[in-house]
Amino acid sequence: MYGFNDLLDIIATLRSDHGCPWDRKQTLETMKECLANETEEVFQAIDGKDMENLCEELGDVLLVLMMDSQIASEQGYFTAQDVIDGVCRKMIRRHPHVFGGAKAGTPEEGLAMWNEIKRQEKEAKKAAKEAAGEVI
């Protein structure tokens, strides 16, 4: 069975000099349409309760995300590992009722906590940009 690192290697090979001409041509901009199309196919599979197709379509969305990560890595912005690290940190940070000492007894309390932490993060990010003199 293939794993995540295999997927990363396959995508890097597809984008390499000896890879696929179509894959090498793609940019973050051209991949937007692919992501929109594949996401719509996920919605259709869910609406149709077609779990076999859903599995395939989720794989297609993952492929697009990893292609975007590979393109960004080639351009020196970030890597797929950075994406994974970022989302793991976010999930832990925004779930203090699971990974910390906070309490949330209902889904609504959990969502309210998530939204408050997200609001605080956005405010802090905005303040940091203003302090750095960046235009917002």
C-alpha positions as a Markdown table, in Angstrom:
| # | Residue | x | y | z |
|---|---|---|---|---|
| 1 | Met | 0.0 | 0.0 | 0.0 |
| 2 | Tyr | 1.3 | 3.5 | -0.9 |
| 3 | Gly | 1.8 | 6.1 | 1.8 |
| 4 | Phe | 1.9 | 9.9 | 2.0 |
| 5 | Asn | 5.7 | 10.1 | 1.2 |
| 6 | Asp | 5.0 | 8.0 | -1.9 |
| 7 | Leu | 2.5 | 10.6 | -3.0 |
| 8 | Leu | 5.0 | 13.4 | -2.5 |
| 9 | Asp | 7.6 | 11.5 | -4.5 |
| 10 | Ile | 5.1 | 10.8 | -7.3 |
| 11 | Ile | 4.1 | 14.5 | -7.6 |
| 12 | Ala | 7.8 | 15.6 | -7.5 |
| 13 | Thr | 8.5 | 13.1 | -10.3 |
| 14 | Leu | 5.5 | 14.3 | -12.4 |
| 15 | Arg | 6.8 | 17.9 | -12.0 |
| 16 | Ser | 10.5 | 17.0 | -12.7 |
| 17 | Asp | 12.3 | 17.5 | -16.0 |
| 18 | His | 11.6 | 13.9 | -17.0 |
| 19 | Gly | 8.0 | 14.0 | -15.8 |
| 20 | Cys | 4.7 | 14.8 | -17.4 |
| 21 | Pro | 4.5 | 17.9 | -19.7 |
| 22 | Trp | 1.0 | 18.8 | -18.5 |
| 23 | Asp | 2.0 | 18.5 | -14.8 |
| 24 | Arg | 5.1 | 20.6 | -15.3 |
| 25 | Lys | 3.1 | 23.3 | -17.0 |
| 26 | Gln | 0.7 | 23.8 | -14.1 |
| 27 | Thr | 0.9 | 26.9 | -11.8 |
| 28 | Leu | -1.0 | 27.8 | -8.7 |
| 29 | Glu | -3.3 | 29.8 | -10.9 |
| 30 | Thr | -4.1 | 27.0 | -13.3 |
| 31 | Met | -4.6 | 24.6 | -10.4 |
| 32 | Lys | -7.5 | 26.7 | -9.1 |
| 33 | Glu | -9.9 | 25.3 | -11.7 |
| 34 | Cys | -8.8 | 21.8 | -11.0 |
| 35 | Leu | -9.5 | 22.3 | -7.2 |
| 36 | Ala | -12.9 | 23.8 | -8.0 |
| 37 | Asn | -13.8 | 20.9 | -10.3 |
| 38 | Glu | -12.6 | 18.2 | -7.9 |
| 39 | Thr | -14.3 | 19.8 | -4.9 |
| 40 | Glu | -17.6 | 19.9 | -6.9 |
| 41 | Glu | -17.2 | 16.2 | -7.6 |
| 42 | Val | -16.7 | 15.6 | -3.8 |
| 43 | Phe | -20.0 | 17.4 | -3.2 |
| 44 | Gln | -21.7 | 15.3 | -5.8 |
| 45 | Ala | -20.4 | 12.0 | -4.3 |
| 46 | Ile | -21.6 | 13.1 | -0.9 |
| 47 | Asp | -25.0 | 14.1 | -2.2 |
| 48 | Gly | -25.3 | 10.8 | -4.0 |
| 49 | Lys | -24.1 | 8.9 | -1.0 |
| 50 | Asp | -21.5 | 7.2 | -3.3 |
| 51 | Met | -18.8 | 6.3 | -0.9 |
| 52 | Glu | -16.6 | 4.5 | -3.4 |
| 53 | Asn | -16.6 | 7.6 | -5.6 |
| 54 | Leu | -16.1 | 9.8 | -2.6 |
| 55 | Cys | -12.9 | 8.0 | -1.8 |
| 56 | Glu | -11.6 | 8.6 | -5.3 |
| 57 | Glu | -12.7 | 12.2 | -5.4 |
| 58 | Leu | -11.1 | 13.0 | -2.0 |
| 59 | Gly | -7.9 | 11.5 | -3.5 |
| 60 | Asp | -8.2 | 13.9 | -6.4 |
| 61 | Val | -8.6 | 16.9 | -4.1 |
| 62 | Leu | -5.6 | 15.7 | -2.1 |
| 63 | Leu | -3.6 | 15.4 | -5.4 |
| 64 | Val | -4.5 | 19.0 | -6.2 |
| 65 | Leu | -3.5 | 20.2 | -2.8 |
| 66 | Met | -0.2 | 18.4 | -3.0 |
| 67 | Met | 0.4 | 19.7 | -6.5 |
| 68 | Asp | -0.1 | 23.2 | -5.2 |
| 69 | Ser | 2.3 | 22.5 | -2.3 |
| 70 | Gln | 4.9 | 21.1 | -4.7 |
| 71 | Ile | 4.6 | 24.2 | -7.0 |
| 72 | Ala | 4.9 | 26.5 | -3.9 |
| 73 | Ser | 7.9 | 24.5 | -2.8 |
| 74 | Glu | 9.6 | 24.9 | -6.2 |
| 75 | Gln | 9.0 | 28.6 | -5.9 |
| 76 | Gly | 10.5 | 28.8 | -2.4 |
| 77 | Tyr | 7.3 | 29.7 | -0.6 |
| 78 | Phe | 6.6 | 26.6 | 1.6 |
| 79 | Thr | 6.6 | 22.8 | 1.5 |
| 80 | Ala | 3.9 | 20.2 | 1.9 |
| 81 | Gln | 5.5 | 19.5 | 5.4 |
| 82 | Asp | 5.0 | 23.2 | 6.2 |
| 83 | Val | 1.3 | 22.8 | 5.3 |
| 84 | Ile | 0.9 | 19.7 | 7.5 |
| 85 | Asp | 2.8 | 21.3 | 10.4 |
| 86 | Gly | 0.6 | 24.5 | 10.1 |
| 87 | Val | -2.7 | 22.6 | 10.1 |
| 88 | Cys | -1.6 | 20.4 | 13.0 |
| 89 | Arg | -0.6 | 23.4 | 15.1 |
| 90 | Lys | -3.9 | 25.1 | 14.2 |
| 91 | Met | -6.0 | 22.1 | 15.2 |
| 92 | Ile | -4.2 | 21.8 | 18.6 |
| 93 | Arg | -4.3 | 25.5 | 19.2 |
| 94 | Arg | -8.0 | 25.8 | 18.4 |
| 95 | His | -9.0 | 22.8 | 20.4 |
| 96 | Pro | -7.9 | 23.7 | 23.9 |
| 97 | His | -10.9 | 21.6 | 25.2 |
| 98 | Val | -9.3 | 18.5 | 23.6 |
| 99 | Phe | -5.5 | 19.2 | 23.9 |
| 100 | Gly | -5.5 | 21.6 | 26.9 |
| 101 | Gly | -7.4 | 22.3 | 30.1 |
| 102 | Ala | -10.4 | 24.1 | 28.7 |
| 103 | Lys | -13.9 | 22.6 | 28.8 |
| 104 | Ala | -16.5 | 22.3 | 26.0 |
| 105 | Gly | -19.5 | 20.2 | 26.8 |
| 106 | Thr | -21.5 | 20.8 | 23.6 |
| 107 | Pro | -20.7 | 21.3 | 19.9 |
| 108 | Glu | -21.8 | 24.9 | 20.2 |
| 109 | Glu | -19.3 | 25.5 | 23.0 |
| 110 | Gly | -16.5 | 23.9 | 20.9 |
| 111 | Leu | -17.4 | 26.1 | 17.9 |
| 112 | Ala | -17.6 | 29.2 | 20.0 |
| 113 | Met | -14.1 | 28.5 | 21.4 |
| 114 | Trp | -12.8 | 27.9 | 17.9 |
| 115 | Asn | -14.3 | 31.1 | 16.6 |
| 116 | Glu | -12.9 | 33.2 | 19.5 |
| 117 | Ile | -9.4 | 31.8 | 19.1 |
| 118 | Lys | -9.6 | 32.4 | 15.3 |
| 119 | Arg | -10.7 | 36.0 | 16.0 |
| 120 | Gln | -7.8 | 36.6 | 18.4 |
| 121 | Glu | -5.3 | 35.1 | 15.9 |
| 122 | Lys | -6.6 | 37.4 | 13.1 |
| 123 | Glu | -6.3 | 40.5 | 15.4 |
| 124 | Ala | -2.8 | 39.5 | 16.5 |
| 125 | Lys | -1.8 | 39.0 | 12.8 |
| 126 | Lys | -3.2 | 42.3 | 11.8 |
| 127 | Ala | -1.5 | 44.1 | 14.7 |
| 128 | Ala | 1.9 | 42.5 | 13.8 |
| 129 | Lys | 1.5 | 43.6 | 10.2 |
| 130 | Glu | 0.6 | 47.2 | 11.3 |
| 131 | Ala | 3.6 | 47.2 | 13.7 |
| 132 | Ala | 5.8 | 46.1 | 10.8 |
| 133 | Gly | 4.5 | 48.9 | 8.7 |
| 134 | Glu | 2.8 | 46.6 | 6.2 |
| 135 | Val | -0.2 | 47.9 | 4.2 |
| 136 | Ile | -3.4 | 46.1 | 5.2 |
